[in-house]
PDB file of C-alpha atoms in Angstrom:
ATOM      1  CA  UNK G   1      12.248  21.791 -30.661  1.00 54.00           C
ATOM      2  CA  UNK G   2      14.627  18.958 -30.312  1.00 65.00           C
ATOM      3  CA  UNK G   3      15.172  17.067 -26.891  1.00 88.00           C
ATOM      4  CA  UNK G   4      18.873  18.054 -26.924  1.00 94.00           C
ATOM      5  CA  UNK G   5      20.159  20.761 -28.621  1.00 94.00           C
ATOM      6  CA  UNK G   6      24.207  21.218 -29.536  1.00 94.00           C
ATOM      7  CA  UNK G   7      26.417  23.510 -31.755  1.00 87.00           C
ATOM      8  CA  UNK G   8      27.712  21.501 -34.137  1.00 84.00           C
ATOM      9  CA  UNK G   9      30.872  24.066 -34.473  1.00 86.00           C
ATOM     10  CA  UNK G  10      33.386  23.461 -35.919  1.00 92.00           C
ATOM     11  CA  UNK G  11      35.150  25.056 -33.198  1.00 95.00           C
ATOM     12  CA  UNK G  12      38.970  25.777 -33.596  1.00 97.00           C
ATOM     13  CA  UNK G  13      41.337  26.328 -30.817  1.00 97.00           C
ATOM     14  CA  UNK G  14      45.090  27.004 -30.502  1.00 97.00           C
ATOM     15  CA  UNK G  15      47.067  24.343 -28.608  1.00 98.00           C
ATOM     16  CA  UNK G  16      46.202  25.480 -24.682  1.00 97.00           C
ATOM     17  CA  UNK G  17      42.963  27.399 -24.909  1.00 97.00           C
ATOM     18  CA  UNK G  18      40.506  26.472 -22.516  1.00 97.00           C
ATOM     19  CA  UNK G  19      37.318  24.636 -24.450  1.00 97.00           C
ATOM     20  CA  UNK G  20      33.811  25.488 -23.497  1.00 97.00           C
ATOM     21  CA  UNK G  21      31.013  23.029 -25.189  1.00 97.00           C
ATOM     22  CA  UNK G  22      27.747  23.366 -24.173  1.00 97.00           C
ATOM     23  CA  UNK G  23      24.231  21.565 -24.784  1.00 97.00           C
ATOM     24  CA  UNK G  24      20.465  22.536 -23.861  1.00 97.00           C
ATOM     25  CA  UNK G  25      17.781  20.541 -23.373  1.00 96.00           C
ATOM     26  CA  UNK G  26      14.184  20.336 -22.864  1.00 95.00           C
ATOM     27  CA  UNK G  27      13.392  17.382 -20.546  1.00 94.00           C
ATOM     28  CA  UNK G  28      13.801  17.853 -16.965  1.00 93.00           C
ATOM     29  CA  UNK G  29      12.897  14.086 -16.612  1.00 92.00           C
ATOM     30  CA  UNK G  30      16.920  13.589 -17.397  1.00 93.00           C
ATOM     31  CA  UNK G  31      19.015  13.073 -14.310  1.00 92.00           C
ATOM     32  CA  UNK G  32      22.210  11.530 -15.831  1.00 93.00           C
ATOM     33  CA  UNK G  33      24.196  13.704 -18.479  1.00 95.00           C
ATOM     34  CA  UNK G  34      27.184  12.437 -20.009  1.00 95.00           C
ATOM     35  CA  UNK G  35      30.023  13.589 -22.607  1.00 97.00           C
ATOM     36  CA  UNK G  36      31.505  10.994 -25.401  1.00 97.00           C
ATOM     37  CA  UNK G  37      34.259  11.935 -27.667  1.00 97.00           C
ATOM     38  CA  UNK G  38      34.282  10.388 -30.876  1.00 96.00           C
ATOM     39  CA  UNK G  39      37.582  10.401 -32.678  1.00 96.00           C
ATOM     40  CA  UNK G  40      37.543  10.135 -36.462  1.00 91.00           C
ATOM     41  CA  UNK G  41      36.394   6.798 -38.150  1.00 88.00           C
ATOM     42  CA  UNK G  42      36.008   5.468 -34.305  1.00 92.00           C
ATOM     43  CA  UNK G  43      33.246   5.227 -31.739  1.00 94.00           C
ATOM     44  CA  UNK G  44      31.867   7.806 -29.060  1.00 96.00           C
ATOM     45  CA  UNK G  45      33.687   6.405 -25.776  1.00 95.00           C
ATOM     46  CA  UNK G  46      32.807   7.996 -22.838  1.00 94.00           C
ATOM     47  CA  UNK G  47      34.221  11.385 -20.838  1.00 96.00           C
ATOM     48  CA  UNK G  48      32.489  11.973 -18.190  1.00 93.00           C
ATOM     49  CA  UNK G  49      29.284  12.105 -16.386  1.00 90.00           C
ATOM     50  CA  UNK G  50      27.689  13.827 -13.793  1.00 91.00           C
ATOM     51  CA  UNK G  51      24.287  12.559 -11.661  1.00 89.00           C
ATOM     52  CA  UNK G  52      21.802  15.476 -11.353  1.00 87.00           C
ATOM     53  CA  UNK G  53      23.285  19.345 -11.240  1.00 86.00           C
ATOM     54  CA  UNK G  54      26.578  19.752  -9.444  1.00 86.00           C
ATOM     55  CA  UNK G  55      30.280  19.780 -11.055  1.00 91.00           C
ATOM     56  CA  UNK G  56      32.606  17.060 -11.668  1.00 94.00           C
ATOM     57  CA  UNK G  57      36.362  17.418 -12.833  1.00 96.00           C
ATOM     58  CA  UNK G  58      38.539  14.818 -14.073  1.00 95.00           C
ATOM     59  CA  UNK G  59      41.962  16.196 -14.813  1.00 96.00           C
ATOM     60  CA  UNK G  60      41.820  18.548 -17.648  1.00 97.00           C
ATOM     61  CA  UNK G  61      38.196  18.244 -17.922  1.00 98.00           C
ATOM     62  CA  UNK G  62      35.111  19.147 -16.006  1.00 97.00           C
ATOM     63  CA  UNK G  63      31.680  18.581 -16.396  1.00 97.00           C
ATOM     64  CA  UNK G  64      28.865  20.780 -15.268  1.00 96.00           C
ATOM     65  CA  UNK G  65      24.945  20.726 -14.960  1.00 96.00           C
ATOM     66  CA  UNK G  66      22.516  23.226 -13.816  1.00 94.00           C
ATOM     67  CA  UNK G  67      19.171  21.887 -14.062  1.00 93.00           C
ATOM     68  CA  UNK G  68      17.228  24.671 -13.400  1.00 93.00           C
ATOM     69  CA  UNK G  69      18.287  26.332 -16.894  1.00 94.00           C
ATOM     70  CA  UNK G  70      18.411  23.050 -18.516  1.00 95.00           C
ATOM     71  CA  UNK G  71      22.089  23.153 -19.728  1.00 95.00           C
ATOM     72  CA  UNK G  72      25.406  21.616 -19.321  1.00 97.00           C
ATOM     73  CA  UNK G  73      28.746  22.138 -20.232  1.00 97.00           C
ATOM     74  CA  UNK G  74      32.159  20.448 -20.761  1.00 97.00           C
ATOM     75  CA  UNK G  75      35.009  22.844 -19.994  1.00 97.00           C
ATOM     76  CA  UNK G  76      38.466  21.266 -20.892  1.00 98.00           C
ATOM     77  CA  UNK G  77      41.327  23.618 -20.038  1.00 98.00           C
ATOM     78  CA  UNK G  78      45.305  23.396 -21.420  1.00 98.00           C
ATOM     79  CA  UNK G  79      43.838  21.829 -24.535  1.00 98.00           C
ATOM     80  CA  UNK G  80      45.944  19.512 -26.888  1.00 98.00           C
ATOM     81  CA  UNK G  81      46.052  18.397 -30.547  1.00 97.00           C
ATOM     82  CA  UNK G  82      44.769  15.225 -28.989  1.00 97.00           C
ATOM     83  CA  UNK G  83      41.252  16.221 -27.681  1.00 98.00           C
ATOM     84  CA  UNK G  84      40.852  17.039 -31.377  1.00 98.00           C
ATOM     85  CA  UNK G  85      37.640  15.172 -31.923  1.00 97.00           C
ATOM     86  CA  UNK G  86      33.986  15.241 -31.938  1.00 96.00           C
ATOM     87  CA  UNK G  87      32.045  15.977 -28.528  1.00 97.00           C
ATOM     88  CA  UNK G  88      28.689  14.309 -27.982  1.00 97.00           C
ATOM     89  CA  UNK G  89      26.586  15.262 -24.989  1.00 97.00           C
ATOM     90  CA  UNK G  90      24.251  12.633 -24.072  1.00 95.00           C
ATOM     91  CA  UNK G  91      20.858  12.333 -21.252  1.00 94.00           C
ATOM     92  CA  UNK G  92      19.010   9.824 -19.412  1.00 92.00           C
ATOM     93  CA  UNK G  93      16.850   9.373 -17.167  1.00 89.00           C
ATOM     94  CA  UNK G  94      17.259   7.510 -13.819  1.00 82.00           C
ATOM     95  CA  UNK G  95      15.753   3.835 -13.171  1.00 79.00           C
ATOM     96  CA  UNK G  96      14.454   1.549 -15.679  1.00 77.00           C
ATOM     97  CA  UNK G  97      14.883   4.380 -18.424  1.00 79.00           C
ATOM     98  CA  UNK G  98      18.228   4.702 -17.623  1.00 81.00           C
ATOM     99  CA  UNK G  99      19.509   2.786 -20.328  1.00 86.00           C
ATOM    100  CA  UNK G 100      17.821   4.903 -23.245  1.00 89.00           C
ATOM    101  CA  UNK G 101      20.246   7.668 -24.023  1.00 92.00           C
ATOM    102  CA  UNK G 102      19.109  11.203 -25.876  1.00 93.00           C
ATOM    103  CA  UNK G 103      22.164  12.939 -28.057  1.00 94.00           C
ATOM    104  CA  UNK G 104      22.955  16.142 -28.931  1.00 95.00           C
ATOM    105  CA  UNK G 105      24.548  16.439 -32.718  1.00 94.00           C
ATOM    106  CA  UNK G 106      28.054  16.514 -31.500  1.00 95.00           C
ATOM    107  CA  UNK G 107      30.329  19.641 -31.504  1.00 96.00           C
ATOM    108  CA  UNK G 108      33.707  18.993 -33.984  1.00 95.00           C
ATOM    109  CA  UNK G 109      36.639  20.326 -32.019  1.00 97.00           C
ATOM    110  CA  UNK G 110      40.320  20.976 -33.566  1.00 97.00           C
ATOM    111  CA  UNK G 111      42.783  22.231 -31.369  1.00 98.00           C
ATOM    112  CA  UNK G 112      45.764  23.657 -33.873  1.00 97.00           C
ATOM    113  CA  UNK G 113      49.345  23.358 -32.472  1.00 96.00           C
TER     114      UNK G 113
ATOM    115  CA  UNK H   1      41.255  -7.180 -28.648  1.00 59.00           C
ATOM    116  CA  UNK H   2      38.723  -5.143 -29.362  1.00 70.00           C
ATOM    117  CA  UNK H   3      35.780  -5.454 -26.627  1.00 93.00           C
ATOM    118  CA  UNK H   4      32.931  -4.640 -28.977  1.00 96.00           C
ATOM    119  CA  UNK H   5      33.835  -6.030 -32.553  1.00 97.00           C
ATOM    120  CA  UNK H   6      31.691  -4.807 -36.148  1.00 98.00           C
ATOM    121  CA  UNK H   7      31.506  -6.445 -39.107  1.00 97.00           C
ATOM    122  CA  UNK H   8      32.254  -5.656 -41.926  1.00 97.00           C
ATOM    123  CA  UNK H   9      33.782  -1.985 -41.461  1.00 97.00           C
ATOM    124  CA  UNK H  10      32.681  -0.492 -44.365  1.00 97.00           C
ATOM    125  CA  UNK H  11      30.005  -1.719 -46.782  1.00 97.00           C
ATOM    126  CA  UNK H  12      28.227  -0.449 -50.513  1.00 97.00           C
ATOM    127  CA  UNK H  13      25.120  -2.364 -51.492  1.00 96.00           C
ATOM    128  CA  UNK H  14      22.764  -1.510 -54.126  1.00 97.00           C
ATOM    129  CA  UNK H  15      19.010  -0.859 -53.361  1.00 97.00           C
ATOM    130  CA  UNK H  16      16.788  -3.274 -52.801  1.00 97.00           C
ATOM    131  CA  UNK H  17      19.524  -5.850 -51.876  1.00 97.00           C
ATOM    132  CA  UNK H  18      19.767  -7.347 -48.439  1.00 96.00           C
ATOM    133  CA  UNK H  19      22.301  -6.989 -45.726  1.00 97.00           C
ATOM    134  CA  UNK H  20      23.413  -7.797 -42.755  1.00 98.00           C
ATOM    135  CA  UNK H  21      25.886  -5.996 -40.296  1.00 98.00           C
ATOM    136  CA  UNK H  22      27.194  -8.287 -37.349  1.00 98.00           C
ATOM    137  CA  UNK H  23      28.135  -7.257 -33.618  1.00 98.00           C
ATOM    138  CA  UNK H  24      30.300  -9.038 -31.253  1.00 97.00           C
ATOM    139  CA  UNK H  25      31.463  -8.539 -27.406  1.00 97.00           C
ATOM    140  CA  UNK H  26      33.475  -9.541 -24.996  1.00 96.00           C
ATOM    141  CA  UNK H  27      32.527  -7.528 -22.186  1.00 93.00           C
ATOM    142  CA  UNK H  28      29.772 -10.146 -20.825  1.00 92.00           C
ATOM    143  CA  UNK H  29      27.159  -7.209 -21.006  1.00 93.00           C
ATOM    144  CA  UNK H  30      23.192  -8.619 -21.345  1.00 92.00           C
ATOM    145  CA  UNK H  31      22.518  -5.118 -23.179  1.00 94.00           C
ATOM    146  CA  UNK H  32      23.011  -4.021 -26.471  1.00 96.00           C
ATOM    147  CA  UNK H  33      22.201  -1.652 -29.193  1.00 97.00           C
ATOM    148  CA  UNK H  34      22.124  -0.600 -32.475  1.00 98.00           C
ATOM    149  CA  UNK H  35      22.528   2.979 -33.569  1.00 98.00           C
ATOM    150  CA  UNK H  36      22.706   5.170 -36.496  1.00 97.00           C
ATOM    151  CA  UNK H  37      24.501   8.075 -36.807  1.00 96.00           C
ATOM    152  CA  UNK H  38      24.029  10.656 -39.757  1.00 93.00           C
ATOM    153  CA  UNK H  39      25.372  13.968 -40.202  1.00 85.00           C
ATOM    154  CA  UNK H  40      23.099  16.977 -38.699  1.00 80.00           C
ATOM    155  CA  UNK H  41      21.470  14.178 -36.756  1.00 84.00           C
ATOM    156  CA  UNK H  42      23.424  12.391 -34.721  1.00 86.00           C
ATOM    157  CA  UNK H  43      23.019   9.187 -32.654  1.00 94.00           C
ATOM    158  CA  UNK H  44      19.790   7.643 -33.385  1.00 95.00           C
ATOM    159  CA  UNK H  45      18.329   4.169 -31.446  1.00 96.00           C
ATOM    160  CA  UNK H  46      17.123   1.104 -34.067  1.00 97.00           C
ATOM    161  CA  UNK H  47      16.794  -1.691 -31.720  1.00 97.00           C
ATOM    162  CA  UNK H  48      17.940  -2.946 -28.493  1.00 96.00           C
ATOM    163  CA  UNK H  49      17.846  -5.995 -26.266  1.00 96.00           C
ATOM    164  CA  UNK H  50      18.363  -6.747 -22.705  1.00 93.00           C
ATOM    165  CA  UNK H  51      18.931 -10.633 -22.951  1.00 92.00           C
ATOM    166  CA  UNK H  52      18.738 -13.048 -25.565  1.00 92.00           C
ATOM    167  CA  UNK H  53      14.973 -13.519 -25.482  1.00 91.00           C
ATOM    168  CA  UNK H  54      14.360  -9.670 -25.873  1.00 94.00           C
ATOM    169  CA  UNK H  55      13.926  -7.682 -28.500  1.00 96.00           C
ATOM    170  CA  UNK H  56      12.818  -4.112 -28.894  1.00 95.00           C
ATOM    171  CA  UNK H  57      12.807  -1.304 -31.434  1.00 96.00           C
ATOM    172  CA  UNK H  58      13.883   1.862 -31.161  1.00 95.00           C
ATOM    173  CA  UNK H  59      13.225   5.166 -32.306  1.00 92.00           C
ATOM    174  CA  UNK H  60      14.183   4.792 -36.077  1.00 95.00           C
ATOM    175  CA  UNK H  61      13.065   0.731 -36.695  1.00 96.00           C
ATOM    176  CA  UNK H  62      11.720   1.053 -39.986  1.00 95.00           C
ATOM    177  CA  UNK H  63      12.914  -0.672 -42.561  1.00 96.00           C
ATOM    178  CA  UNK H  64      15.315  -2.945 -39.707  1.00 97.00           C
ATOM    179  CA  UNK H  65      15.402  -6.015 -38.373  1.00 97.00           C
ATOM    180  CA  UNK H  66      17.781  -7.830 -35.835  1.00 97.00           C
ATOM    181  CA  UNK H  67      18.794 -10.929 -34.454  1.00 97.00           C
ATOM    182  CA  UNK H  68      20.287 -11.890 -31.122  1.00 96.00           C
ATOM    183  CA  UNK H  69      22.076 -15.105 -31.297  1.00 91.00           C
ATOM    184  CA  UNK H  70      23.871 -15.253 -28.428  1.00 94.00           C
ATOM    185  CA  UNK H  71      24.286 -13.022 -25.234  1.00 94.00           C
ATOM    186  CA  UNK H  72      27.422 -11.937 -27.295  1.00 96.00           C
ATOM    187  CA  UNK H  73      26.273 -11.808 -30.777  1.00 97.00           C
ATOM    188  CA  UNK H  74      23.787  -9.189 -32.216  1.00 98.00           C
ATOM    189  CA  UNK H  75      22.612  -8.809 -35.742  1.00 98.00           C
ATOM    190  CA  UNK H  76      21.431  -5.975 -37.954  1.00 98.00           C
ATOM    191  CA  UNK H  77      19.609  -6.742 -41.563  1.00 98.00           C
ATOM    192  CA  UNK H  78      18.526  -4.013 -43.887  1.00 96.00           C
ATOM    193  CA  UNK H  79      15.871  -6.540 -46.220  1.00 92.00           C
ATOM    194  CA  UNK H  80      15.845  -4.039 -48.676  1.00 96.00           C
ATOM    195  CA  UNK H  81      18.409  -1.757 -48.457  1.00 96.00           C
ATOM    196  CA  UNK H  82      17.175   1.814 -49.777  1.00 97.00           C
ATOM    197  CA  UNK H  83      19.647   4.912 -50.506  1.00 97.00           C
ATOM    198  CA  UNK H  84      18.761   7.210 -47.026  1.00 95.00           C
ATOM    199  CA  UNK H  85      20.040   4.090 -45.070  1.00 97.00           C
ATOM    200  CA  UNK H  86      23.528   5.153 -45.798  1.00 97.00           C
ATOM    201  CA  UNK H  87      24.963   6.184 -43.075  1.00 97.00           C
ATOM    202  CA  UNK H  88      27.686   5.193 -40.326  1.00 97.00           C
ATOM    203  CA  UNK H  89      25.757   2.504 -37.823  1.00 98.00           C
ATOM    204  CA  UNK H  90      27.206   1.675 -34.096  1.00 98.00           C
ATOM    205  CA  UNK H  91      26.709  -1.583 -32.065  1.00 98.00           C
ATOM    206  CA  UNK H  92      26.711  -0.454 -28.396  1.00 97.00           C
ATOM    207  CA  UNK H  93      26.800  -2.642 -25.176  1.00 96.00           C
ATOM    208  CA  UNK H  94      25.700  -1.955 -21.459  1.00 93.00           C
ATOM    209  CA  UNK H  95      25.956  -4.010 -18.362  1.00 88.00           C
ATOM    210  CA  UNK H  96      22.082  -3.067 -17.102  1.00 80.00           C
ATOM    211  CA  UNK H  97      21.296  -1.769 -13.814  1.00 73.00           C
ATOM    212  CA  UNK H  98      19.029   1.273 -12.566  1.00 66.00           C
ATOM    213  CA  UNK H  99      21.689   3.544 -12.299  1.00 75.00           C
ATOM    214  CA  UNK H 100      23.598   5.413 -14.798  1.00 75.00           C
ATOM    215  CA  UNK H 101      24.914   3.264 -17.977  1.00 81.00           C
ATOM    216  CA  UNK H 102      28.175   3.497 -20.152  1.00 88.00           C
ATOM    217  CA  UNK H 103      27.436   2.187 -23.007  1.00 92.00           C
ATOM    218  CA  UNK H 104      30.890   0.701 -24.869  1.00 94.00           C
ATOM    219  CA  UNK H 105      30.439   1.148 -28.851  1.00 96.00           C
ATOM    220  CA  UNK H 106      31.520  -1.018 -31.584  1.00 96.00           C
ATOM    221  CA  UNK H 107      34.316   1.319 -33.929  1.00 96.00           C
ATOM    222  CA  UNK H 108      31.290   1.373 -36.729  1.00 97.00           C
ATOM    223  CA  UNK H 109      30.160   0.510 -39.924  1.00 97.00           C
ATOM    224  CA  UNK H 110      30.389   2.510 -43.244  1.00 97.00           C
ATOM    225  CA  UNK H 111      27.077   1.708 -44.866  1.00 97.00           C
ATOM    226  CA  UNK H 112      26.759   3.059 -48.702  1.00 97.00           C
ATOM    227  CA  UNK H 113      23.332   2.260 -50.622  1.00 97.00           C
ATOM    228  CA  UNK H 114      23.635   3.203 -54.078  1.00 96.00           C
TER     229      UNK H 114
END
């Protein structure tokens, strides 16, 4: 089993759905989980991240954790043609191993006007 | 400008030839990285290095090397490039610290190995 798992999709959305992206994971070492987006021919910049279980929002977006099932999500709601792109979840652990960050696969998201 | 700079942006090299892809920042970050990213795979670690005098691999090394010239300037080399290196590879900077780390990536480099 890998340390992160992720649906790749592709998931397709009309213009204002609410998004749901999700990954699992195995290691309950991880304490910091974070989302990139990755637009085509570019690299994964960072959404969000949240420290330990809890929920975060940041505008359209919000991040949650629950550590006791080992999952997290990204919920982005009103969706545009602009958060078309490719989602990568990402986990560390805190202190000196913070630095070493475990990926899912990414999930490719198209939201159709 | 760009903060985290790749060169070149896309590449194709025959096997067994060598290669080098080059990273630059401006960010001032000690930290930075070198990543692969395939499809059905995803983000995979090569090396990394926390200062100028360190060096370390990462989960996928074989068949790598690097170089870190300056606090600003880090090198990839393939010495003998082989087709299953093709892929899209991602310089990555972080500013260090115990607590959580954004790391800022490079926009990428097309590698093609024929």
């Amino acid at each position: 089993q890998k340390e992160v798992e992720q649906d790749p999709g592709p998931l397709s959305v009309p213009e204002g759905a609410i998004v749901s992206l999700n990954c699992t994971y195995s290691n309950s070492a991880f304490q910091y989980f974070m989302w990139y987006r990755q637009y085509s021919r570019k690299g994964p910049e960072l959404l969000m991240y949240t420290y330990s279980s809890g929920n975060k929002e940041d505008g359209r977006f919000t991040a949650q954790v629950d550590k006791s099932s080992k999952y997290i999500s990204l919920f982005i709601r009103d969706s545009q043609p602009s958060d078309s792109a490719t989602y990568l979840c990402a986990m560390s652990e805190s202190g000196a191993g913070s630095y070493q960050l475990t990926f899912g696969k990414g999930t490719k998201l198209s939201v159709i006007p | 400008d760009a903060d985290v700079t790749q060169t070149p942006r896309n590449r194709i090299t025959k096997t067994g030839k060598r290669i080098m892809l080059e990273c630059s920042q401006t960010k001032g970050h000690d930290r930075m990285y070198w990543y692969r990213q395939d499809p059905g795979l995803g983000l995979r670690l090569i090396y990394y290095s926390f200062d100028v005098k360190d060096i370390n691999k990462g989960e996928i090394s074989d068949g790598y090397s690097v170089s870190r010239q300056a606090q600003a300037k880090f090198s990839l080399s393939l010495e003998s490039a082989i087709p299953n290196q093709t892929a899209l590879y991602f310089c990555a900077t972080s500013e260090g610290g115990s607590g959580q780390e954004t790391q800022y990536f490079g926009p990428g480099t097309r590698l093609l190995v024929l």
